[in-house]
PDB file of C-alpha atoms and ligand atoms in Angstrom:
ATOM      1  CA  MET A  71      34.751 -92.727  22.614  1.00 85.00           C
ATOM      2  CA  PHE A  72      35.510 -90.011  20.089  1.00 93.00           C
ATOM      3  CA  GLN A  73      35.959 -91.335  16.540  1.00 97.00           C
ATOM      4  CA  TYR A  74      37.560 -89.712  13.560  1.00 98.00           C
ATOM      5  CA  GLU A  75      35.460 -89.771  10.392  1.00 98.00           C
ATOM      6  CA  GLU A  76      36.679 -90.257   6.849  1.00 98.00           C
ATOM      7  CA  LYS A  77      36.328 -86.977   4.942  1.00 98.00           C
ATOM      8  CA  LYS A  78      34.746 -86.877   1.476  1.00 98.00           C
ATOM      9  CA  PHE A  79      36.418 -84.739  -1.187  1.00 98.00           C
ATOM     10  CA  THR A  80      34.860 -83.083  -4.226  1.00 96.00           C
ATOM     11  CA  ILE A  81      37.493 -83.893  -6.836  1.00 97.00           C
ATOM     12  CA  PRO A  82      36.807 -83.581 -10.575  1.00 97.00           C
ATOM     13  CA  ASP A  83      38.526 -85.650 -13.279  1.00 97.00           C
ATOM     14  CA  LEU A  84      42.252 -84.941 -13.031  1.00 98.00           C
ATOM     15  CA  LYS A  85      44.787 -84.476 -15.819  1.00 97.00           C
ATOM     16  CA  GLY A  86      47.549 -87.055 -15.716  1.00 98.00           C
ATOM     17  CA  LEU A  87      46.123 -88.821 -12.641  1.00 98.00           C
ATOM     18  CA  SER A  88      43.579 -91.522 -13.422  1.00 98.00           C
ATOM     19  CA  GLU A  89      40.343 -92.232 -11.608  1.00 97.00           C
ATOM     20  CA  LYS A  90      41.789 -95.607 -10.612  1.00 98.00           C
ATOM     21  CA  GLN A  91      44.877 -93.936  -9.133  1.00 98.00           C
ATOM     22  CA  LEU A  92      42.706 -91.550  -7.155  1.00 98.00           C
ATOM     23  CA  THR A  93      40.323 -94.287  -5.957  1.00 98.00           C
ATOM     24  CA  VAL A  94      43.212 -96.496  -4.796  1.00 98.00           C
ATOM     25  CA  HIS A  95      44.728 -93.518  -2.956  1.00 98.00           C
ATOM     26  CA  LEU A  96      41.474 -92.463  -1.300  1.00 98.00           C
ATOM     27  CA  GLY A  97      41.056 -96.079  -0.138  1.00 98.00           C
ATOM     28  CA  LEU A  98      44.461 -95.834   1.508  1.00 98.00           C
ATOM     29  CA  TYR A  99      43.452 -92.620   3.244  1.00 98.00           C
ATOM     30  CA  ALA A 100      40.330 -94.387   4.576  1.00 98.00           C
ATOM     31  CA  GLY A 101      42.663 -97.027   6.014  1.00 98.00           C
ATOM     32  CA  TYR A 102      44.559 -94.374   8.006  1.00 98.00           C
ATOM     33  CA  VAL A 103      41.344 -93.001   9.505  1.00 98.00           C
ATOM     34  CA  LYS A 104      40.309 -96.521  10.445  1.00 98.00           C
ATOM     35  CA  HIS A 105      43.670 -97.249  12.045  1.00 98.00           C
ATOM     36  CA  VAL A 106      43.721 -94.004  14.035  1.00 98.00           C
ATOM     37  CA  ASN A 107      40.453 -95.075  15.623  1.00 98.00           C
ATOM     38  CA  LEU A 108      41.540 -98.682  15.977  1.00 98.00           C
ATOM     39  CA  LEU A 109      44.821 -97.778  17.659  1.00 97.00           C
ATOM     40  CA  ARG A 110      43.107 -95.608  20.245  1.00 97.00           C
ATOM     41  CA  GLU A 111      40.510 -98.292  20.925  1.00 97.00           C
ATOM     42  CA  LYS A 112      43.197-100.961  21.286  1.00 98.00           C
ATOM     43  CA  ILE A 113      45.186 -98.863  23.801  1.00 97.00           C
ATOM     44  CA  HIS A 114      42.067 -98.243  25.886  1.00 97.00           C
ATOM     45  CA  GLU A 115      41.146-101.948  25.710  1.00 97.00           C
ATOM     46  CA  LEU A 116      44.577-103.134  26.844  1.00 98.00           C
ATOM     47  CA  GLU A 117      44.705-100.520  29.598  1.00 97.00           C
ATOM     48  CA  ALA A 118      41.308-101.627  30.900  1.00 98.00           C
ATOM     49  CA  GLU A 119      42.342-105.261  30.791  1.00 97.00           C
ATOM     50  CA  ASP A 120      45.719-105.021  32.536  1.00 97.00           C
ATOM     51  CA  ARG A 121      47.848-101.884  32.258  1.00 97.00           C
ATOM     52  CA  GLU A 122      50.949-103.505  33.764  1.00 97.00           C
ATOM     53  CA  LYS A 123      50.805-106.751  31.889  1.00 98.00           C
ATOM     54  CA  HIS A 124      50.381-104.953  28.565  1.00 98.00           C
ATOM     55  CA  ALA A 125      52.722-102.019  29.316  1.00 98.00           C
ATOM     56  CA  TYR A 126      55.195-102.876  26.581  1.00 97.00           C
ATOM     57  CA  THR A 127      52.509-103.436  23.922  1.00 98.00           C
ATOM     58  CA  ILE A 128      50.748-100.198  24.924  1.00 98.00           C
ATOM     59  CA  SER A 129      54.016 -98.239  24.591  1.00 98.00           C
ATOM     60  CA  GLU A 130      54.622 -99.658  21.132  1.00 97.00           C
ATOM     61  CA  LEU A 131      51.075 -98.797  20.033  1.00 97.00           C
ATOM     62  CA  ARG A 132      51.570 -95.240  21.295  1.00 97.00           C
ATOM     63  CA  ARG A 133      54.756 -94.940  19.257  1.00 97.00           C
ATOM     64  CA  ARG A 134      52.717 -95.889  16.185  1.00 97.00           C
ATOM     65  CA  PHE A 135      50.097 -93.176  16.715  1.00 97.00           C
ATOM     66  CA  GLY A 136      51.996 -90.367  14.941  1.00 97.00           C
ATOM     67  CA  PHE A 137      52.346 -92.507  11.823  1.00 98.00           C
ATOM     68  CA  GLU A 138      48.659 -93.267  11.556  1.00 98.00           C
ATOM     69  CA  PHE A 139      47.435 -89.808  12.640  1.00 98.00           C
ATOM     70  CA  ASP A 140      49.792 -87.900  10.345  1.00 98.00           C
ATOM     71  CA  GLY A 141      48.984 -90.349   7.550  1.00 98.00           C
ATOM     72  CA  MET A 142      45.344 -89.425   7.987  1.00 98.00           C
ATOM     73  CA  ARG A 143      45.888 -85.669   8.305  1.00 98.00           C
ATOM     74  CA  MET A 144      48.488 -85.291   5.546  1.00 98.00           C
ATOM     75  CA  HIS A 145      46.162 -87.014   3.086  1.00 98.00           C
ATOM     76  CA  GLU A 146      43.385 -84.587   4.045  1.00 98.00           C
ATOM     77  CA  TYR A 147      45.717 -81.673   3.187  1.00 98.00           C
ATOM     78  CA  TYR A 148      46.638 -83.429  -0.043  1.00 98.00           C
ATOM     79  CA  PHE A 149      43.161 -84.259  -1.374  1.00 98.00           C
ATOM     80  CA  GLU A 150      41.693 -80.866  -0.388  1.00 98.00           C
ATOM     81  CA  GLN A 151      44.175 -79.282  -2.770  1.00 98.00           C
ATOM     82  CA  PHE A 152      42.481 -80.988  -5.763  1.00 98.00           C
ATOM     83  CA  GLU A 153      38.948 -80.063  -4.729  1.00 98.00           C
ATOM     84  CA  HIS A 154      36.918 -78.037  -7.238  1.00 96.00           C
ATOM     85  CA  GLY A 155      39.579 -78.401  -9.936  1.00 94.00           C
ATOM     86  CA  SER A 156      42.704 -76.646 -11.086  1.00 97.00           C
ATOM     87  CA  THR A 157      42.668 -72.997 -10.003  1.00 97.00           C
ATOM     88  CA  PRO A 158      45.513 -70.562 -10.789  1.00 97.00           C
ATOM     89  CA  LEU A 159      47.568 -68.731  -8.234  1.00 97.00           C
ATOM     90  CA  THR A 160      46.518 -65.137  -7.500  1.00 96.00           C
ATOM     91  CA  THR A 161      49.088 -62.895  -9.180  1.00 94.00           C
ATOM     92  CA  ASN A 162      50.769 -60.716  -6.585  1.00 93.00           C
ATOM     93  CA  GLY A 163      48.810 -62.467  -3.800  1.00 95.00           C
ATOM     94  CA  THR A 164      50.392 -63.051  -0.389  1.00 95.00           C
ATOM     95  CA  LEU A 165      51.483 -66.616  -1.215  1.00 97.00           C
ATOM     96  CA  GLN A 166      53.227 -65.627  -4.417  1.00 97.00           C
ATOM     97  CA  LYS A 167      54.897 -62.612  -2.888  1.00 95.00           C
ATOM     98  CA  ALA A 168      56.047 -64.192   0.405  1.00 94.00           C
ATOM     99  CA  VAL A 169      57.343 -67.350  -1.289  1.00 96.00           C
ATOM    100  CA  SER A 170      58.966 -65.557  -4.231  1.00 96.00           C
ATOM    101  CA  GLU A 171      60.871 -63.321  -1.851  1.00 93.00           C
ATOM    102  CA  LYS A 172      62.229 -66.341  -0.017  1.00 93.00           C
ATOM    103  CA  TYR A 173      63.184 -68.373  -3.105  1.00 96.00           C
ATOM    104  CA  GLY A 174      64.098 -65.584  -5.481  1.00 96.00           C
ATOM    105  CA  SER A 175      61.100 -66.119  -7.781  1.00 97.00           C
ATOM    106  CA  TRP A 176      57.893 -68.141  -7.936  1.00 97.00           C
ATOM    107  CA  GLU A 177      59.455 -70.438 -10.585  1.00 98.00           C
ATOM    108  CA  SER A 178      62.462 -71.065  -8.324  1.00 98.00           C
ATOM    109  CA  PHE A 179      60.143 -72.069  -5.520  1.00 98.00           C
ATOM    110  CA  LEU A 180      58.242 -74.551  -7.764  1.00 98.00           C
ATOM    111  CA  GLU A 181      61.562 -76.007  -8.865  1.00 98.00           C
ATOM    112  CA  HIS A 182      62.798 -76.286  -5.281  1.00 98.00           C
ATOM    113  CA  PHE A 183      59.538 -77.852  -4.065  1.00 98.00           C
ATOM    114  CA  ALA A 184      59.779 -80.429  -6.880  1.00 98.00           C
ATOM    115  CA  THR A 185      63.456 -81.132  -6.092  1.00 98.00           C
ATOM    116  CA  VAL A 186      62.580 -81.791  -2.432  1.00 98.00           C
ATOM    117  CA  GLY A 187      59.818 -84.077  -3.753  1.00 98.00           C
ATOM    118  CA  MET A 188      62.499 -86.096  -5.617  1.00 97.00           C
ATOM    119  CA  THR A 189      64.213 -87.003  -2.290  1.00 97.00           C
ATOM    120  CA  ARG A 190      64.867 -90.745  -2.283  1.00 96.00           C
ATOM    121  CA  GLY A 191      62.434 -92.829  -0.284  1.00 95.00           C
ATOM    122  CA  VAL A 192      58.778 -92.366   0.621  1.00 97.00           C
ATOM    123  CA  GLY A 193      57.431 -89.213   2.234  1.00 98.00           C
ATOM    124  CA  TRP A 194      56.111 -85.763   1.551  1.00 98.00           C
ATOM    125  CA  SER A 195      57.342 -82.472   0.140  1.00 98.00           C
ATOM    126  CA  VAL A 196      55.741 -79.790   2.264  1.00 98.00           C
ATOM    127  CA  LEU A 197      55.591 -76.004   2.229  1.00 98.00           C
ATOM    128  CA  TYR A 198      55.151 -74.671   5.750  1.00 98.00           C
ATOM    129  CA  CYS A 199      54.858 -71.162   7.104  1.00 96.00           C
ATOM    130  CA  ASP A 200      56.413 -70.462  10.496  1.00 94.00           C
ATOM    131  CA  PRO A 201      54.284 -67.980  12.456  1.00 90.00           C
ATOM    132  CA  ARG A 202      57.103 -67.533  15.036  1.00 90.00           C
ATOM    133  CA  GLY A 203      59.464 -66.651  12.195  1.00 86.00           C
ATOM    134  CA  LYS A 204      57.506 -63.504  11.489  1.00 78.00           C
ATOM    135  CA  THR A 205      59.290 -60.265  12.123  1.00 74.00           C
ATOM    136  CA  PRO A 206      57.340 -57.119  13.031  1.00 70.00           C
ATOM    137  CA  ALA A 207      58.615 -55.705   9.729  1.00 70.00           C
ATOM    138  CA  SER A 208      57.167 -58.571   7.634  1.00 77.00           C
ATOM    139  CA  PRO A 209      55.455 -56.838   4.728  1.00 82.00           C
ATOM    140  CA  TYR A 210      53.076 -59.744   4.106  1.00 86.00           C
ATOM    141  CA  GLY A 211      51.811 -60.336   7.640  1.00 85.00           C
ATOM    142  CA  VAL A 212      52.778 -64.029   7.498  1.00 90.00           C
ATOM    143  CA  GLY A 213      55.715 -66.022   8.864  1.00 91.00           C
ATOM    144  CA  GLU A 214      58.772 -67.494   7.222  1.00 93.00           C
ATOM    145  CA  PRO A 215      58.045 -70.070   4.495  1.00 95.00           C
ATOM    146  CA  HIS A 216      59.983 -73.345   4.750  1.00 97.00           C
ATOM    147  CA  THR A 217      59.993 -76.264   2.326  1.00 98.00           C
ATOM    148  CA  ALA A 218      60.732 -79.540   4.106  1.00 98.00           C
ATOM    149  CA  TRP A 219      60.834 -83.289   3.489  1.00 98.00           C
ATOM    150  CA  ILE A 220      58.792 -85.524   5.781  1.00 98.00           C
ATOM    151  CA  GLY A 221      59.839 -89.172   5.811  1.00 98.00           C
ATOM    152  CA  ASP A 222      56.944 -91.666   6.032  1.00 98.00           C
ATOM    153  CA  HIS A 223      54.229 -89.384   7.362  1.00 97.00           C
ATOM    154  CA  GLU A 224      55.777 -88.281  10.638  1.00 97.00           C
ATOM    155  CA  LEU A 225      59.591 -88.035  10.488  1.00 97.00           C
ATOM    156  CA  GLY A 226      60.818 -84.478  10.108  1.00 97.00           C
ATOM    157  CA  VAL A 227      57.463 -82.789  10.772  1.00 98.00           C
ATOM    158  CA  LEU A 228      58.143 -79.189  11.867  1.00 98.00           C
ATOM    159  CA  ALA A 229      56.429 -78.721  15.233  1.00 97.00           C
ATOM    160  CA  GLY A 230      53.417 -76.456  15.226  1.00 95.00           C
ATOM    161  CA  LEU A 231      53.941 -75.092  11.719  1.00 97.00           C
ATOM    162  CA  PRO A 232      50.820 -74.948   9.562  1.00 97.00           C
ATOM    163  CA  VAL A 233      50.967 -76.850   6.287  1.00 98.00           C
ATOM    164  CA  ILE A 234      50.435 -74.622   3.229  1.00 98.00           C
ATOM    165  CA  LEU A 235      51.062 -77.157   0.476  1.00 98.00           C
ATOM    166  CA  ALA A 236      51.598 -80.933   0.743  1.00 98.00           C
ATOM    167  CA  MET A 237      52.706 -83.247  -2.027  1.00 98.00           C
ATOM    168  CA  ASP A 238      52.475 -86.997  -1.386  1.00 98.00           C
ATOM    169  CA  MET A 239      55.653 -88.753  -2.599  1.00 98.00           C
ATOM    170  CA  TRP A 240      54.813 -92.249  -1.446  1.00 98.00           C
ATOM    171  CA  GLU A 241      54.855 -94.625  -4.390  1.00 97.00           C
ATOM    172  CA  HIS A 242      51.188 -95.456  -3.798  1.00 97.00           C
ATOM    173  CA  ALA A 243      50.414 -91.855  -4.818  1.00 98.00           C
ATOM    174  CA  PHE A 244      51.518 -92.423  -8.399  1.00 98.00           C
ATOM    175  CA  MET A 245      52.367 -96.047  -9.198  1.00 97.00           C
ATOM    176  CA  VAL A 246      48.982 -96.879 -10.753  1.00 98.00           C
ATOM    177  CA  ASP A 247      49.824 -94.295 -13.449  1.00 98.00           C
ATOM    178  CA  TYR A 248      53.635 -93.946 -13.373  1.00 98.00           C
ATOM    179  CA  THR A 249      56.725 -96.058 -12.747  1.00 96.00           C
ATOM    180  CA  PRO A 250      59.245 -94.958 -10.019  1.00 93.00           C
ATOM    181  CA  SER A 251      61.506 -93.475 -12.714  1.00 94.00           C
ATOM    182  CA  GLU A 252      58.588 -91.331 -13.885  1.00 96.00           C
ATOM    183  CA  LYS A 253      58.218 -89.603 -10.498  1.00 96.00           C
ATOM    184  CA  LYS A 254      58.825 -86.237 -12.152  1.00 97.00           C
ATOM    185  CA  LYS A 255      55.794 -86.709 -14.457  1.00 98.00           C
ATOM    186  CA  TYR A 256      53.631 -87.310 -11.379  1.00 98.00           C
ATOM    187  CA  ILE A 257      55.022 -84.083  -9.844  1.00 98.00           C
ATOM    188  CA  ASP A 258      54.035 -82.221 -13.030  1.00 98.00           C
ATOM    189  CA  ALA A 259      50.526 -83.731 -12.871  1.00 98.00           C
ATOM    190  CA  PHE A 260      50.278 -82.733  -9.190  1.00 98.00           C
ATOM    191  CA  PHE A 261      50.993 -79.084 -10.054  1.00 98.00           C
ATOM    192  CA  GLU A 262      48.703 -79.151 -13.062  1.00 98.00           C
ATOM    193  CA  ASN A 263      45.655 -80.131 -10.991  1.00 98.00           C
ATOM    194  CA  LEU A 264      46.234 -77.929  -7.956  1.00 98.00           C
ATOM    195  CA  ASN A 265      43.650 -75.547  -6.635  1.00 98.00           C
ATOM    196  CA  TRP A 266      46.092 -72.837  -5.547  1.00 98.00           C
ATOM    197  CA  GLY A 267      43.191 -71.078  -3.824  1.00 98.00           C
ATOM    198  CA  THR A 268      43.321 -73.773  -1.122  1.00 98.00           C
ATOM    199  CA  ALA A 269      47.010 -73.121  -0.373  1.00 98.00           C
ATOM    200  CA  GLU A 270      46.341 -69.345  -0.427  1.00 98.00           C
ATOM    201  CA  LYS A 271      43.471 -69.714   2.021  1.00 97.00           C
ATOM    202  CA  ARG A 272      45.691 -71.700   4.395  1.00 97.00           C
ATOM    203  CA  LEU A 273      48.317 -68.960   4.323  1.00 96.00           C
ATOM    204  CA  ASP A 274      45.738 -66.190   4.708  1.00 94.00           C
ATOM    205  CA  GLN A 275      44.500 -67.878   7.909  1.00 93.00           C
ATOM    206  CA  GLU A 276      47.988 -67.261   9.352  1.00 89.00           C
ATOM    207  CA  LYS A 277      47.797 -63.514   8.810  1.00 85.00           C
ATOM    208  CA  THR A 278      47.575 -61.496  11.983  1.00 71.00           C
TER     209      THR A 278
HETATM  210 FE1  FE2 B 217      49.340 -91.218   0.068  1.00 66.53          FE
END
């Protein structure tokens, strides 16, 4: 049966995020990959044994799949953004222009993204780009940017929209280094270590 494999990320020393914090977090990501595989195996196993007898259990395992799968995939988006170290945004690049137009300025976007990240509870602050929101007159060739909050890993995901930037706001993402009331310091550290080239590449792939 097909198996997902844990991805390895080339992440240098980060500013404001310790090696221990990163190691703990990568370990958690590995757990999601393991559980995606495990969940699929378990469903197949129960189906082979007795589909009717285990119908209720199988349904409940299926309900759980989005949590494990999105937990795996969202962390891949997250860690990729730190690969090869902090890299500045391209001035007047597509990402800056399209997002600044939507939010008034690049700084307003950063502020808004951080505010969404401060939403109570665990989840993700995500910048999406909606390809179906693109008008023929779009000067940037990309769709409408949306910033959204995802609860857990899977509640509030916008269907079919590519992720441009993902910030993990589960407490496990920062509690080795920061207390819950220091969430904002973690958000600052997240921005400080970002390779903006990764987010720009994701948006460029959406150009038609
Ligand atoms: Fe996480």
